Amino acid sequence: MELFSITFGTLNSYNCASSSQQAPICKDSMVLNKIIPSLLILFCVLNHPLVSHSINTDDETLIGMGIVLDMESLIGRSIHKGIAMAISDFYALNHSYRTRIVLHTMDSKGDPLEALSAVDHLLKNVKVKAIIGPETHLQPKLLSLFADKAKVPIFSIAASSSMEYPYLFHIKDDESMMAKCVAAVVESYKWRHAIFVYEDTEDGREILPYLVESFQDKSIQITYRNAISLLATSDEIIEQLHKLMNFQTTVIIVHMSPSLASRLFLNAKKLGMMSEEYAWILTEKTVDVLRSTDFEVIESIQGVLGFRPYVPASSRLHNLTARWHNFFYRKYPTSVTKEVPVFALRAYDTIWALAESFEKVEVLENGPFFLNEVLKIRFKGISGEFQLSEGKVISNGYEIMNAIDYGEKRVGYWTLSEGIKEAYPLINRGHRYSSMHTEAVIWPGRSTTAPKGRMLHTFPGKELNIGVLKIKNFKHFMDVENDVEKNVTNATGFSIDVFNACIRALTYEVPHKFILFENASYDDLVQKVYNQEIDAVVGDSTILANRSEYVDFTSTYSDLGVGTLARIKKNDMWFFLKPLDVGLWLTAIASLMVTGFVVWAIECMNQESESSPAQRIGTIFWLILLTIFFAQREKLSNNLSRFVMFVWLLVVLILITSYTATLASLLTVEQFELVSKGGIVGFHGGSFMRGVTVSNLHFEDNMKRAYYSYEDYAHALSEDGEADAIVDEIPYIKMFLGKYSSGDYALIFQKGSPLVQDVSREIAKMRLDGTLASLEKKWFENRLSIPSRNSTMSKALKLDRFGGLFIISGVTSALALMISVTCVVCARMEVQNIISLVVRCNLMGTI
């Protein structure tokens, strides 16, 4: 290890001459010789480990800060220069601050053990209050042990942070953000598969779990992962690249150091993998390869995309870049670049955050108090918004760079909140975009068209053998004829049309031929696919659990489920009476008569009435009948009769509403009523319906009979037929109704076949754009919708459902009548008045 500190040069001693002219010089020299040792002693004391970490002077407090970097690397030197410039700039602006940061720099020489030892030395011996570095990858748990024990925050550039390690911070952009950015770009081009090539180190593997998670969220699959050693030879790299060429996926994500990436791309270009068929994506770890000074490397990476942490432009950044470039150009002219590394900018802002925190607390002791102050810091730094959260600096997003014309061009941005934005949108600047503008990116081979991302390299010059089954009677789905002369199998039908439409829509050619199988079942064909005798099966094959264990199915291209064909019942002229049970009809009529009598009796007791009893009883019953249609117009003179009429109207309203609903249900379901007990249930005898499915439909009391053609279906359901219902898959029922009206189907492929997801995706597109509906219309003309087998026949409403309603009506009428009679009797207490009332109204005679 090397301790970087201030050093003093030795002074040359002067020979004192005896001459008078040299006497003053000798005298000054003697004074200097006395002062210099004193200064050296003072400097050594100040630099002693016991006092160097925190020195109090009259005006300021010096606070020790550790720096652990690989001073032999450009990155290490850049970060160190950025830190030095940050201290200079901060205290030049805040010259009145009472605290000052003193740097103690340790050279790790790129060795993790040296870096760990340097951290230990700075914490134990130098007693620093914070450490920046190392940029060499270390286990975060190891660093956290030192930081937690000393209660000193460590701001690492390489080691990832976690909530488990409160004193360990990650000031580099988080790996999870990088993974989300990569996934967003892959999704924007509708690529569903990608290959991940990474450096075989712990640092290289760190992003993998984040990448897998981000891809899964967007239904993207990592087809293959390839780890390459940093010490791999060209032959070993070529061997790994040959493995990549054997896959259909042409989207390759590279996550490795620029030095290894340079050798990777040089060999990829030799193998023809930098052509327009491929898309190469570089992570932040790799993107600096775009700034390579090697012409051959630059030539080999043309068209790749890379991600660089976004740093917003500002005058401060421009000024810092100019100063940084001048310093490195003078000192390291062969390795200088125009831009300041993002690591250096992050370290610059970290120094500002720490210097501000030191000033606020005037730290003399370690502990959580200073830690809390650091976490509160939030400001607009030179690298963007600077804030620490959950042990890491919050990401400002990424720039999306494109290697073009032997340089790099910014083509877009990505942020977690806004997604992907174009770098220079033509309109609506700042609007959120799902992908970069097509013309913005130049791909390998100088193509302006985005690669498709998939190629069938596993079938070069080979035709896929597609198994088809000869179906004797249900030919609308599959009709196969074998041309013996041409030795070609010709297939037509709905299933074939769907298959051909999917194949035409794919971005690559799929040479194929149909292989006819007679006297076989789909279970036999599934077994042949599993045994690799054929590559796929096209037809009306149903997805079953036991079949899925051996082959992969595409998504379904027809309706799901099982339906029922039933004989339509004859018309019934008294059908309108069925919504209500006989008992309910009789009770309603009786309730109508009782209510009419009660209203009439109450109205008759009204002495002001001038009409005869016969006229009044006719009027009252006419009024009651009209309430059924809510068309009554006559006015009632008594409040009690009005109350009875109100209750009766409620009864009528509920009865009419229930009658209407039940009648509508009966009219809808009547024609498709499932077979009654003891009847005959038919099924498709040539499919899996013969076995488990029909057994699971619970027709225990019915006879089961197999039918083998649409003609058999039609005859069995005719008036002279024997079947009451036929159970089959909905697509077969739709086909039958399309033919006689005046399921779950998929294509089968070998396990892991790349065609499965591609064909499934095309089926989904066909369903959305209407192509599938057009094919169904072609083959299922005049189709009718089939109700579910579980739909039950509505039953007539019975009296027990409305018993309470009629009880309420009866009790209300009785009480009203009793109250009316009581009132009349109380008003006419004298006998003659009562007799006169009875004689005049002839009430007893009428009763």
PDB file of N, CA and C in Angstrom, residues 5 70 73 219 236 283 320 353 397-398 477 514 554 560 567 593 659-660 700 727 751 841:
ATOM      1  N   SER A   5       0.378  11.642   0.480  1.00  0.00           N
ATOM      2  CA  SER A   5       0.296  12.823   1.347  1.00  0.00           C
ATOM      3  C   SER A   5       1.225  13.891   0.811  1.00  0.00           C
ATOM      4  N   ASP A  70      -7.899   2.484  -7.271  1.00  0.00           N
ATOM      5  CA  ASP A  70      -6.800   1.926  -8.050  1.00  0.00           C
ATOM      6  C   ASP A  70      -6.160   3.086  -8.806  1.00  0.00           C
ATOM      7  N   SER A  73      -5.181   2.932 -12.620  1.00  0.00           N
ATOM      8  CA  SER A  73      -6.181   2.885 -13.691  1.00  0.00           C
ATOM      9  C   SER A  73      -6.678   4.293 -13.986  1.00  0.00           C
ATOM     10  N   SER A 219     -42.822 -10.323 -19.909  1.00  0.00           N
ATOM     11  CA  SER A 219     -43.018 -11.567 -20.682  1.00  0.00           C
ATOM     12  C   SER A 219     -41.925 -11.752 -21.731  1.00  0.00           C
ATOM     13  N   GLU A 236     -11.333 -19.361 -27.439  1.00  0.00           N
ATOM     14  CA  GLU A 236     -12.412 -19.641 -26.485  1.00  0.00           C
ATOM     15  C   GLU A 236     -13.602 -18.704 -26.707  1.00  0.00           C
ATOM     16  N   THR A 283     -24.667  -2.865 -21.699  1.00  0.00           N
ATOM     17  CA  THR A 283     -25.042  -2.263 -20.421  1.00  0.00           C
ATOM     18  C   THR A 283     -24.063  -1.151 -20.059  1.00  0.00           C
ATOM     19  N   LEU A 320     -16.381  22.125 -15.389  1.00  0.00           N
ATOM     20  CA  LEU A 320     -15.626  21.029 -14.781  1.00  0.00           C
ATOM     21  C   LEU A 320     -14.978  20.159 -15.846  1.00  0.00           C
ATOM     22  N   ALA A 353     -21.896  16.534  -0.675  1.00  0.00           N
ATOM     23  CA  ALA A 353     -22.883  16.113   0.316  1.00  0.00           C
ATOM     24  C   ALA A 353     -22.240  15.891   1.678  1.00  0.00           C
ATOM     25  N   GLY A 397     -31.753   8.172 -14.556  1.00  0.00           N
ATOM     26  CA  GLY A 397     -32.103   7.572 -15.836  1.00  0.00           C
ATOM     27  C   GLY A 397     -30.874   7.327 -16.691  1.00  0.00           C
ATOM     28  N   TYR A 398     -31.113   6.937 -17.941  1.00  0.00           N
ATOM     29  CA  TYR A 398     -30.015   6.563 -18.838  1.00  0.00           C
ATOM     30  C   TYR A 398     -30.171   7.221 -20.202  1.00  0.00           C
ATOM     31  N   PHE A 477     -63.075 -29.105 -40.406  1.00  0.00           N
ATOM     32  CA  PHE A 477     -61.860 -28.741 -39.684  1.00  0.00           C
ATOM     33  C   PHE A 477     -60.618 -29.224 -40.420  1.00  0.00           C
ATOM     34  N   PHE A 514     -46.813 -31.703 -45.047  1.00  0.00           N
ATOM     35  CA  PHE A 514     -47.785 -32.442 -44.259  1.00  0.00           C
ATOM     36  C   PHE A 514     -47.567 -33.952 -44.416  1.00  0.00           C
ATOM     37  N   THR A 554     -49.881 -24.446 -28.696  1.00  0.00           N
ATOM     38  CA  THR A 554     -50.031 -23.012 -28.906  1.00  0.00           C
ATOM     39  C   THR A 554     -51.287 -22.541 -28.175  1.00  0.00           C
ATOM     40  N   LEU A 560     -63.739 -22.122 -26.284  1.00  0.00           N
ATOM     41  CA  LEU A 560     -63.494 -23.120 -25.254  1.00  0.00           C
ATOM     42  C   LEU A 560     -64.801 -23.776 -24.825  1.00  0.00           C
ATOM     43  N   ARG A 567     -83.125 -31.258 -28.952  1.00  0.00           N
ATOM     44  CA  ARG A 567     -84.273 -31.206 -29.842  1.00  0.00           C
ATOM     45  C   ARG A 567     -85.193 -30.059 -29.423  1.00  0.00           C
ATOM     46  N   MET A 593    -110.736 -10.663  -5.530  1.00  0.00           N
ATOM     47  CA  MET A 593    -112.148 -10.591  -5.160  1.00  0.00           C
ATOM     48  C   MET A 593    -112.324 -10.065  -3.737  1.00  0.00           C
ATOM     49  N   TYR A 659     -93.892 -12.214 -13.017  1.00  0.00           N
ATOM     50  CA  TYR A 659     -94.457 -12.932 -14.164  1.00  0.00           C
ATOM     51  C   TYR A 659     -93.660 -12.621 -15.432  1.00  0.00           C
ATOM     52  N   THR A 660     -93.355 -11.341 -15.639  1.00  0.00           N
ATOM     53  CA  THR A 660     -92.627 -10.928 -16.847  1.00  0.00           C
ATOM     54  C   THR A 660     -91.230 -11.557 -16.900  1.00  0.00           C
ATOM     55  N   GLU A 700     -75.983 -39.791 -15.099  1.00  0.00           N
ATOM     56  CA  GLU A 700     -76.040 -41.166 -14.584  1.00  0.00           C
ATOM     57  C   GLU A 700     -77.338 -41.875 -14.962  1.00  0.00           C
ATOM     58  N   VAL A 727     -73.982 -34.048 -26.642  1.00  0.00           N
ATOM     59  CA  VAL A 727     -72.947 -33.258 -25.982  1.00  0.00           C
ATOM     60  C   VAL A 727     -71.678 -33.314 -26.829  1.00  0.00           C
ATOM     61  N   LYS A 751     -41.595 -30.104 -27.317  1.00  0.00           N
ATOM     62  CA  LYS A 751     -41.255 -29.305 -26.146  1.00  0.00           C
ATOM     63  C   LYS A 751     -40.079 -28.375 -26.468  1.00  0.00           C
ATOM     64  N   CYS A 841    -129.449   1.459   3.668  1.00  0.00           N
ATOM     65  CA  CYS A 841    -128.382   0.866   2.824  1.00  0.00           C
ATOM     66  C   CYS A 841    -128.691  -0.561   2.420  1.00  0.00           C
TER      67      CYS A 841
END
